[in-house]
Amino acid sequence: MLVEGRHFLPHAEPHALGHKALAVNLSDLAAMGAKPRWALLALGVPAVDEKWLAAFSDGLFALAGRHGVELVGGDTVRAPQRTISITALGEVPAGAALLRGGAKAGDDIWVSGELGGAALALAHPELAEVAARLHAPEPRVGLGKRLRRLASAAIDVSDGLASDLGHILERSQVGATIEYDRIPRPAALGRFGTGDQEQWILSGGDDYELIFTAAPDRRDEVMQISGALKLALSRIGSITAGAGKLQILDASGRPMTARGGFDHFGT
Amino acid sequence: MLVEGRHFLPHAEPHALGHKALAVNLSDLAAMGAKPRWALLALGVPAVDEKWLAAFSDGLFALAGRHGVELVGGDTVRAPQRTISITALGEVPAGAALLRGGAKAGDDIWVSGELGGAALALAHPELAEVAARLHAPEPRVGLGKRLRRLASAAIDVSDGLASDLGHILERSQVGATIEYDRIPRPAALGRFGTGDQEQWILSGGDDYELIFTAAPDRRDEVMQISGALKLALSRIGSITAGAGKLQILDASGRPMTARGGFDHFGT
């Protein structure tokens, strides 16, 4: 559920908003290896604004069309502020869904694309080169499908690396060691202080990349997928036996303090 | 999508609200003859109120449990006012779904239970005997399933008889004649003026009864279902050939003026 004033600004560009509202749902399906099929849209609006609705719909249907997603239901009501709730449904062969609970000690930890760009764009709206990371995330549907029966666990980065990887660790009852310098990031981050960079890379949300784990003997297959999709897939660390423990190492191998991700009820 | 201040009052009893939020969705499935299976809940709340959430969940899960519905996903966010968006999913054998487009001239028009009670309860909250019609509607799931391959068209009464029957007429390209006196209604309505009564019975929403059409040679079967479910099923009129025309006749057979149902964007 996306609420105006909290998840997006009143003047947010409606085409991008329509795209993103669906994209974040398709990203959840991608993280499970599912093929998106259907979506339902519940929309609350203060008044009928035909121009806004047309642009919002265009953004939503353009992404839906690219992924073969059909809008099969929903609801439109009046609400004090624009409110968007989308349910997306997909299909995956029985037993092939990517889950959070399958990571094993010794598995590699991979991430698609780059992290921190969306958080940087939120903090610095003037940076045109990262704006799309925040406003037009691309759900990694093709990657998710190719990771079926390859990845041992997967999740998408909605709340930040530390927080979302934490869900895998919790469900899989394992730990992880991440090498901070290996985490791919947009070049524009280099212009800012190391504290901000760490915050955006480790705890920035909204990147909608996939984090996944896979046995080390699957590295060649992962690299083949990267080549086929023309999508960077970076090995950033390993799963360890220490249940729930997330250790992030700096360039000299010293542990950094991991910060939590975005708290839905935080301040 | 149910929005506080528009679809329910801030002090609405949370247990009843949890029930109703799911019930209106199960009612949509019932109207298609589907067996409810899964639901997803997106919930916006201004703050974490454990007591409210517990009562809301109790109401929702009690109804879900009675119908074998599993909550399989959702989202919780902060919003300026409580906002509830539920997606319910069900199953129906291929080709057996009840649709709006199958009514044929000569078909009987039936309605389950009574109409007007929810609108009366909204107008007169002091009437304890009809409060449940508004706050605890019972989705007609059992009826919907039994109407598969029997009813030619069906819909649930969410916006009012005239409006919802209108959807059947539009999709089926037929008309209808309704005998006003045959429409079943709570006894408590008799205490109020005829103008109010007509408004509540013909255009009151929120009753969540089923309107359905069936060939006249299926009357015995409909009555058997009524007996088996201990649920009144009343024949209130007939489908006619006049596309889109809804005629409501008073006790002396004279046409009454049909009023439209609740307009989501009306005043």
PDB file of C-alpha atoms in Angstrom, chain A residues 4 52 57 91 140 203 216:
ATOM      1  CA  GLU A   4       0.540   9.972  -0.627  1.00  0.00           C
ATOM      2  CA  TRP A  52      -3.529  12.222 -13.429  1.00  0.00           C
ATOM      3  CA  SER A  57      -2.631   4.137 -15.884  1.00  0.00           C
ATOM      4  CA  GLU A  91       2.851 -18.703 -11.402  1.00  0.00           C
ATOM      5  CA  ARG A 140      14.135  -8.519 -12.007  1.00  0.00           C
ATOM      6  CA  SER A 203      20.305   0.290   4.678  1.00  0.00           C
ATOM      7  CA  PRO A 216      29.808 -22.126  -4.970  1.00  0.00           C
TER       8      PRO A 216
END
